[in-house]
Amino acid sequence: MPGMRQYFICTLALILAFSIGCGKKGPPRAPHTQPPAPACGLEAEMLEDSRVRLTWNQAGCVAGGKVDGFAVFMAREKLDKEACKNCPMNFQRIATVHVGKFNPWQTQSDKAVHMTPVLEGFRYIFKVTAFGPGGEAQDSERVSVEAIPAAP
């Protein structure tokens, strides 16, 4: 049965070819580049006009690779739900803040700033991720604010 043997060998070769990967998957990065340090010092301030001002250290708090910018992520939950600090959240990317580009809200050269509108009746949770030629950093710490409805 040479036909069955060849069929078996070809099938086995195809299975092996499709199951062997090329290593760790992830975004490409230049050789010998270090990922940026995680953003740190993230703070959120609820403003009177239903906006949140986020600020964080642009340079990071530990050594890391070059930072080109930051991705800003937000999740929200209703205020009547009890807050859970380490629960899984459905974060959405809401903005990209580039280092070295004009930012109308930036008042200090070492602080990155982002402003975002929010709706009353929700708790907003934010995190920031630095990115650069070495890839993406780990997420920053999370901060939250509560958009409490105004009293009638």
JSON list of C-alpha atoms in Angstrom, two decimals:
[
{"chain": "A", "resi": 1, "resn": "MET", "atom": "CA", "xyz": [0.00, 0.00, 0.00]},
{"chain": "A", "resi": 2, "resn": "PRO", "atom": "CA", "xyz": [2.45, 2.68, -1.09]},
{"chain": "A", "resi": 3, "resn": "GLY", "atom": "CA", "xyz": [-0.41, 5.09, -1.81]},
{"chain": "A", "resi": 4, "resn": "MET", "atom": "CA", "xyz": [-1.69, 5.07, 1.77]},
{"chain": "A", "resi": 5, "resn": "ARG", "atom": "CA", "xyz": [1.79, 5.50, 3.17]},
{"chain": "A", "resi": 6, "resn": "GLN", "atom": "CA", "xyz": [2.46, 8.55, 0.97]},
{"chain": "A", "resi": 7, "resn": "TYR", "atom": "CA", "xyz": [-0.94, 10.00, 1.90]},
{"chain": "A", "resi": 8, "resn": "PHE", "atom": "CA", "xyz": [-0.14, 9.54, 5.61]},
{"chain": "A", "resi": 9, "resn": "ILE", "atom": "CA", "xyz": [3.30, 11.15, 5.26]},
{"chain": "A", "resi": 10, "resn": "CYS", "atom": "CA", "xyz": [1.89, 14.13, 3.30]},
{"chain": "A", "resi": 11, "resn": "THR", "atom": "CA", "xyz": [-0.91, 14.61, 5.85]},
{"chain": "A", "resi": 12, "resn": "LEU", "atom": "CA", "xyz": [1.53, 14.47, 8.74]},
{"chain": "A", "resi": 13, "resn": "ALA", "atom": "CA", "xyz": [3.84, 16.97, 7.00]},
{"chain": "A", "resi": 14, "resn": "LEU", "atom": "CA", "xyz": [0.95, 19.40, 6.48]},
{"chain": "A", "resi": 15, "resn": "ILE", "atom": "CA", "xyz": [-0.14, 19.13, 10.11]},
{"chain": "A", "resi": 16, "resn": "LEU", "atom": "CA", "xyz": [3.39, 19.83, 11.30]},
{"chain": "A", "resi": 17, "resn": "ALA", "atom": "CA", "xyz": [3.80, 22.74, 8.88]},
{"chain": "A", "resi": 18, "resn": "PHE", "atom": "CA", "xyz": [0.64, 24.45, 10.10]},
{"chain": "A", "resi": 19, "resn": "SER", "atom": "CA", "xyz": [1.21, 23.80, 13.81]},
{"chain": "A", "resi": 20, "resn": "ILE", "atom": "CA", "xyz": [4.76, 25.11, 14.05]},
{"chain": "A", "resi": 21, "resn": "GLY", "atom": "CA", "xyz": [4.83, 28.82, 14.87]},
{"chain": "A", "resi": 22, "resn": "CYS", "atom": "CA", "xyz": [7.56, 31.33, 14.46]},
{"chain": "A", "resi": 23, "resn": "GLY", "atom": "CA", "xyz": [7.89, 32.18, 18.13]},
{"chain": "A", "resi": 24, "resn": "LYS", "atom": "CA", "xyz": [6.33, 34.82, 20.35]},
{"chain": "A", "resi": 25, "resn": "LYS", "atom": "CA", "xyz": [3.62, 36.86, 18.69]},
{"chain": "A", "resi": 26, "resn": "GLY", "atom": "CA", "xyz": [3.49, 40.59, 19.18]},
{"chain": "A", "resi": 27, "resn": "PRO", "atom": "CA", "xyz": [3.94, 43.88, 17.39]},
{"chain": "A", "resi": 28, "resn": "PRO", "atom": "CA", "xyz": [7.26, 44.18, 15.56]},
{"chain": "A", "resi": 29, "resn": "ARG", "atom": "CA", "xyz": [10.02, 46.17, 17.16]},
{"chain": "A", "resi": 30, "resn": "ALA", "atom": "CA", "xyz": [13.48, 47.19, 16.10]},
{"chain": "A", "resi": 31, "resn": "PRO", "atom": "CA", "xyz": [16.29, 44.93, 17.32]},
{"chain": "A", "resi": 32, "resn": "HIS", "atom": "CA", "xyz": [18.06, 45.96, 20.53]},
{"chain": "A", "resi": 33, "resn": "THR", "atom": "CA", "xyz": [15.34, 48.41, 21.55]},
{"chain": "A", "resi": 34, "resn": "GLN", "atom": "CA", "xyz": [13.86, 48.49, 24.99]},
{"chain": "A", "resi": 35, "resn": "PRO", "atom": "CA", "xyz": [10.13, 49.04, 25.57]},
{"chain": "A", "resi": 36, "resn": "PRO", "atom": "CA", "xyz": [9.21, 52.28, 27.33]},
{"chain": "A", "resi": 37, "resn": "ALA", "atom": "CA", "xyz": [8.70, 52.33, 31.08]},
{"chain": "A", "resi": 38, "resn": "PRO", "atom": "CA", "xyz": [5.08, 52.29, 32.21]},
{"chain": "A", "resi": 39, "resn": "ALA", "atom": "CA", "xyz": [3.49, 55.70, 32.61]},
{"chain": "A", "resi": 40, "resn": "CYS", "atom": "CA", "xyz": [3.30, 56.72, 36.26]},
{"chain": "A", "resi": 41, "resn": "GLY", "atom": "CA", "xyz": [1.82, 59.43, 38.39]},
{"chain": "A", "resi": 42, "resn": "LEU", "atom": "CA", "xyz": [-1.57, 59.16, 36.65]},
{"chain": "A", "resi": 43, "resn": "GLU", "atom": "CA", "xyz": [-4.13, 61.48, 38.23]},
{"chain": "A", "resi": 44, "resn": "ALA", "atom": "CA", "xyz": [-7.74, 62.25, 37.28]},
{"chain": "A", "resi": 45, "resn": "GLU", "atom": "CA", "xyz": [-9.57, 65.44, 38.22]},
{"chain": "A", "resi": 46, "resn": "MET", "atom": "CA", "xyz": [-13.32, 65.95, 37.69]},
{"chain": "A", "resi": 47, "resn": "LEU", "atom": "CA", "xyz": [-13.96, 69.45, 36.37]},
{"chain": "A", "resi": 48, "resn": "GLU", "atom": "CA", "xyz": [-17.19, 71.43, 36.79]},
{"chain": "A", "resi": 49, "resn": "ASP", "atom": "CA", "xyz": [-18.02, 71.33, 33.07]},
{"chain": "A", "resi": 50, "resn": "SER", "atom": "CA", "xyz": [-18.47, 67.52, 32.96]},
{"chain": "A", "resi": 51, "resn": "ARG", "atom": "CA", "xyz": [-14.92, 66.87, 31.79]},
{"chain": "A", "resi": 52, "resn": "VAL", "atom": "CA", "xyz": [-12.08, 64.92, 33.33]},
{"chain": "A", "resi": 53, "resn": "ARG", "atom": "CA", "xyz": [-8.48, 66.15, 33.22]},
{"chain": "A", "resi": 54, "resn": "LEU", "atom": "CA", "xyz": [-5.92, 63.34, 33.20]},
{"chain": "A", "resi": 55, "resn": "THR", "atom": "CA", "xyz": [-2.25, 64.09, 33.94]},
{"chain": "A", "resi": 56, "resn": "TRP", "atom": "CA", "xyz": [0.79, 61.83, 34.22]},
{"chain": "A", "resi": 57, "resn": "ASN", "atom": "CA", "xyz": [4.59, 61.98, 34.09]},
{"chain": "A", "resi": 58, "resn": "GLN", "atom": "CA", "xyz": [5.83, 61.99, 30.49]},
{"chain": "A", "resi": 59, "resn": "ALA", "atom": "CA", "xyz": [9.23, 60.53, 31.33]},
{"chain": "A", "resi": 60, "resn": "GLY", "atom": "CA", "xyz": [8.02, 57.62, 33.43]},
{"chain": "A", "resi": 61, "resn": "CYS", "atom": "CA", "xyz": [9.32, 56.87, 36.92]},
{"chain": "A", "resi": 62, "resn": "VAL", "atom": "CA", "xyz": [11.87, 54.19, 35.99]},
{"chain": "A", "resi": 63, "resn": "ALA", "atom": "CA", "xyz": [14.31, 53.84, 33.11]},
{"chain": "A", "resi": 64, "resn": "GLY", "atom": "CA", "xyz": [12.93, 52.56, 29.85]},
{"chain": "A", "resi": 65, "resn": "GLY", "atom": "CA", "xyz": [13.07, 52.93, 26.10]},
{"chain": "A", "resi": 66, "resn": "LYS", "atom": "CA", "xyz": [12.14, 56.01, 24.06]},
{"chain": "A", "resi": 67, "resn": "VAL", "atom": "CA", "xyz": [8.53, 57.18, 24.41]},
{"chain": "A", "resi": 68, "resn": "ASP", "atom": "CA", "xyz": [6.74, 58.46, 21.29]},
{"chain": "A", "resi": 69, "resn": "GLY", "atom": "CA", "xyz": [3.34, 58.80, 22.90]},
{"chain": "A", "resi": 70, "resn": "PHE", "atom": "CA", "xyz": [0.63, 57.39, 25.12]},
{"chain": "A", "resi": 71, "resn": "ALA", "atom": "CA", "xyz": [-2.60, 55.54, 24.50]},
{"chain": "A", "resi": 72, "resn": "VAL", "atom": "CA", "xyz": [-5.40, 56.63, 26.87]},
{"chain": "A", "resi": 73, "resn": "PHE", "atom": "CA", "xyz": [-8.02, 54.03, 27.85]},
{"chain": "A", "resi": 74, "resn": "MET", "atom": "CA", "xyz": [-11.33, 54.47, 29.66]},
{"chain": "A", "resi": 75, "resn": "ALA", "atom": "CA", "xyz": [-13.95, 52.16, 31.17]},
{"chain": "A", "resi": 76, "resn": "ARG", "atom": "CA", "xyz": [-17.15, 53.18, 32.89]},
{"chain": "A", "resi": 77, "resn": "GLU", "atom": "CA", "xyz": [-19.73, 51.69, 35.18]},
{"chain": "A", "resi": 78, "resn": "LYS", "atom": "CA", "xyz": [-22.92, 52.98, 36.78]},
{"chain": "A", "resi": 79, "resn": "LEU", "atom": "CA", "xyz": [-22.50, 54.67, 40.15]},
{"chain": "A", "resi": 80, "resn": "ASP", "atom": "CA", "xyz": [-25.02, 52.32, 41.78]},
{"chain": "A", "resi": 81, "resn": "LYS", "atom": "CA", "xyz": [-22.61, 49.42, 41.17]},
{"chain": "A", "resi": 82, "resn": "GLU", "atom": "CA", "xyz": [-20.04, 48.88, 43.92]},
{"chain": "A", "resi": 83, "resn": "ALA", "atom": "CA", "xyz": [-16.52, 49.82, 42.83]},
{"chain": "A", "resi": 84, "resn": "CYS", "atom": "CA", "xyz": [-14.11, 46.93, 42.41]},
{"chain": "A", "resi": 85, "resn": "LYS", "atom": "CA", "xyz": [-10.45, 47.94, 42.16]},
{"chain": "A", "resi": 86, "resn": "ASN", "atom": "CA", "xyz": [-9.05, 44.78, 40.51]},
{"chain": "A", "resi": 87, "resn": "CYS", "atom": "CA", "xyz": [-12.11, 43.50, 38.63]},
{"chain": "A", "resi": 88, "resn": "PRO", "atom": "CA", "xyz": [-11.76, 42.98, 34.88]},
{"chain": "A", "resi": 89, "resn": "MET", "atom": "CA", "xyz": [-12.97, 46.04, 33.00]},
{"chain": "A", "resi": 90, "resn": "ASN", "atom": "CA", "xyz": [-13.92, 46.66, 29.39]},
{"chain": "A", "resi": 91, "resn": "PHE", "atom": "CA", "xyz": [-11.48, 49.45, 28.49]},
{"chain": "A", "resi": 92, "resn": "GLN", "atom": "CA", "xyz": [-11.86, 51.41, 25.26]},
{"chain": "A", "resi": 93, "resn": "ARG", "atom": "CA", "xyz": [-9.03, 53.40, 23.69]},
{"chain": "A", "resi": 94, "resn": "ILE", "atom": "CA", "xyz": [-10.23, 57.00, 23.69]},
{"chain": "A", "resi": 95, "resn": "ALA", "atom": "CA", "xyz": [-7.16, 59.01, 22.67]},
{"chain": "A", "resi": 96, "resn": "THR", "atom": "CA", "xyz": [-3.52, 59.09, 21.65]},
{"chain": "A", "resi": 97, "resn": "VAL", "atom": "CA", "xyz": [-1.26, 61.74, 23.17]},
{"chain": "A", "resi": 98, "resn": "HIS", "atom": "CA", "xyz": [1.97, 62.25, 21.21]},
{"chain": "A", "resi": 99, "resn": "VAL", "atom": "CA", "xyz": [5.14, 63.43, 22.93]},
{"chain": "A", "resi": 100, "resn": "GLY", "atom": "CA", "xyz": [6.53, 66.64, 21.41]},
{"chain": "A", "resi": 101, "resn": "LYS", "atom": "CA", "xyz": [3.33, 67.63, 19.58]},
{"chain": "A", "resi": 102, "resn": "PHE", "atom": "CA", "xyz": [1.23, 70.65, 20.49]},
{"chain": "A", "resi": 103, "resn": "ASN", "atom": "CA", "xyz": [-1.24, 69.96, 23.29]},
{"chain": "A", "resi": 104, "resn": "PRO", "atom": "CA", "xyz": [-3.48, 72.93, 24.24]},
{"chain": "A", "resi": 105, "resn": "TRP", "atom": "CA", "xyz": [-4.05, 71.62, 27.79]},
{"chain": "A", "resi": 106, "resn": "GLN", "atom": "CA", "xyz": [-0.40, 70.99, 28.67]},
{"chain": "A", "resi": 107, "resn": "THR", "atom": "CA", "xyz": [0.93, 73.49, 31.21]},
{"chain": "A", "resi": 108, "resn": "GLN", "atom": "CA", "xyz": [4.09, 71.68, 32.38]},
{"chain": "A", "resi": 109, "resn": "SER", "atom": "CA", "xyz": [6.69, 70.24, 30.01]},
{"chain": "A", "resi": 110, "resn": "ASP", "atom": "CA", "xyz": [7.18, 67.08, 32.10]},
{"chain": "A", "resi": 111, "resn": "LYS", "atom": "CA", "xyz": [3.44, 66.30, 32.39]},
{"chain": "A", "resi": 112, "resn": "ALA", "atom": "CA", "xyz": [1.23, 64.77, 29.71]},
{"chain": "A", "resi": 113, "resn": "VAL", "atom": "CA", "xyz": [-2.39, 65.91, 29.74]},
{"chain": "A", "resi": 114, "resn": "HIS", "atom": "CA", "xyz": [-5.65, 64.71, 28.22]},
{"chain": "A", "resi": 115, "resn": "MET", "atom": "CA", "xyz": [-9.17, 66.08, 28.70]},
{"chain": "A", "resi": 116, "resn": "THR", "atom": "CA", "xyz": [-12.29, 64.05, 28.02]},
{"chain": "A", "resi": 117, "resn": "PRO", "atom": "CA", "xyz": [-16.03, 64.71, 28.44]},
{"chain": "A", "resi": 118, "resn": "VAL", "atom": "CA", "xyz": [-18.05, 62.41, 30.70]},
{"chain": "A", "resi": 119, "resn": "LEU", "atom": "CA", "xyz": [-21.72, 61.79, 31.51]},
{"chain": "A", "resi": 120, "resn": "GLU", "atom": "CA", "xyz": [-23.20, 62.14, 34.98]},
{"chain": "A", "resi": 121, "resn": "GLY", "atom": "CA", "xyz": [-24.18, 59.01, 36.87]},
{"chain": "A", "resi": 122, "resn": "PHE", "atom": "CA", "xyz": [-21.11, 56.97, 36.00]},
{"chain": "A", "resi": 123, "resn": "ARG", "atom": "CA", "xyz": [-17.77, 56.03, 37.54]},
{"chain": "A", "resi": 124, "resn": "TYR", "atom": "CA", "xyz": [-14.94, 56.40, 35.02]},
{"chain": "A", "resi": 125, "resn": "ILE", "atom": "CA", "xyz": [-11.77, 54.35, 35.25]},
{"chain": "A", "resi": 126, "resn": "PHE", "atom": "CA", "xyz": [-8.68, 55.38, 33.27]},
{"chain": "A", "resi": 127, "resn": "LYS", "atom": "CA", "xyz": [-5.29, 53.87, 32.44]},
{"chain": "A", "resi": 128, "resn": "VAL", "atom": "CA", "xyz": [-2.47, 54.95, 30.11]},
{"chain": "A", "resi": 129, "resn": "THR", "atom": "CA", "xyz": [0.02, 52.92, 28.09]},
{"chain": "A", "resi": 130, "resn": "ALA", "atom": "CA", "xyz": [3.29, 54.39, 26.78]},
{"chain": "A", "resi": 131, "resn": "PHE", "atom": "CA", "xyz": [4.52, 53.34, 23.31]},
{"chain": "A", "resi": 132, "resn": "GLY", "atom": "CA", "xyz": [7.69, 53.84, 21.30]},
{"chain": "A", "resi": 133, "resn": "PRO", "atom": "CA", "xyz": [10.12, 52.10, 18.94]},
{"chain": "A", "resi": 134, "resn": "GLY", "atom": "CA", "xyz": [10.60, 49.32, 21.52]},
{"chain": "A", "resi": 135, "resn": "GLY", "atom": "CA", "xyz": [6.88, 48.49, 21.59]},
{"chain": "A", "resi": 136, "resn": "GLU", "atom": "CA", "xyz": [4.26, 49.14, 24.25]},
{"chain": "A", "resi": 137, "resn": "ALA", "atom": "CA", "xyz": [4.86, 49.45, 27.97]},
{"chain": "A", "resi": 138, "resn": "GLN", "atom": "CA", "xyz": [2.77, 47.79, 30.62]},
{"chain": "A", "resi": 139, "resn": "ASP", "atom": "CA", "xyz": [-0.40, 49.62, 31.67]},
{"chain": "A", "resi": 140, "resn": "SER", "atom": "CA", "xyz": [-0.16, 52.43, 34.18]},
{"chain": "A", "resi": 141, "resn": "GLU", "atom": "CA", "xyz": [-1.97, 52.25, 37.47]},
{"chain": "A", "resi": 142, "resn": "ARG", "atom": "CA", "xyz": [-5.72, 52.83, 37.23]},
{"chain": "A", "resi": 143, "resn": "VAL", "atom": "CA", "xyz": [-7.45, 55.96, 38.50]},
{"chain": "A", "resi": 144, "resn": "SER", "atom": "CA", "xyz": [-11.15, 56.68, 38.77]},
{"chain": "A", "resi": 145, "resn": "VAL", "atom": "CA", "xyz": [-13.53, 59.58, 39.13]},
{"chain": "A", "resi": 146, "resn": "GLU", "atom": "CA", "xyz": [-17.26, 59.71, 39.81]},
{"chain": "A", "resi": 147, "resn": "ALA", "atom": "CA", "xyz": [-19.48, 61.99, 37.76]},
{"chain": "A", "resi": 148, "resn": "ILE", "atom": "CA", "xyz": [-22.14, 62.62, 40.39]},
{"chain": "A", "resi": 149, "resn": "PRO", "atom": "CA", "xyz": [-25.39, 64.17, 39.11]},
{"chain": "A", "resi": 150, "resn": "ALA", "atom": "CA", "xyz": [-25.97, 67.73, 40.24]},
{"chain": "A", "resi": 151, "resn": "ALA", "atom": "CA", "xyz": [-28.53, 68.21, 42.99]},
{"chain": "A", "resi": 152, "resn": "PRO", "atom": "CA", "xyz": [-31.89, 69.52, 41.70]}
]
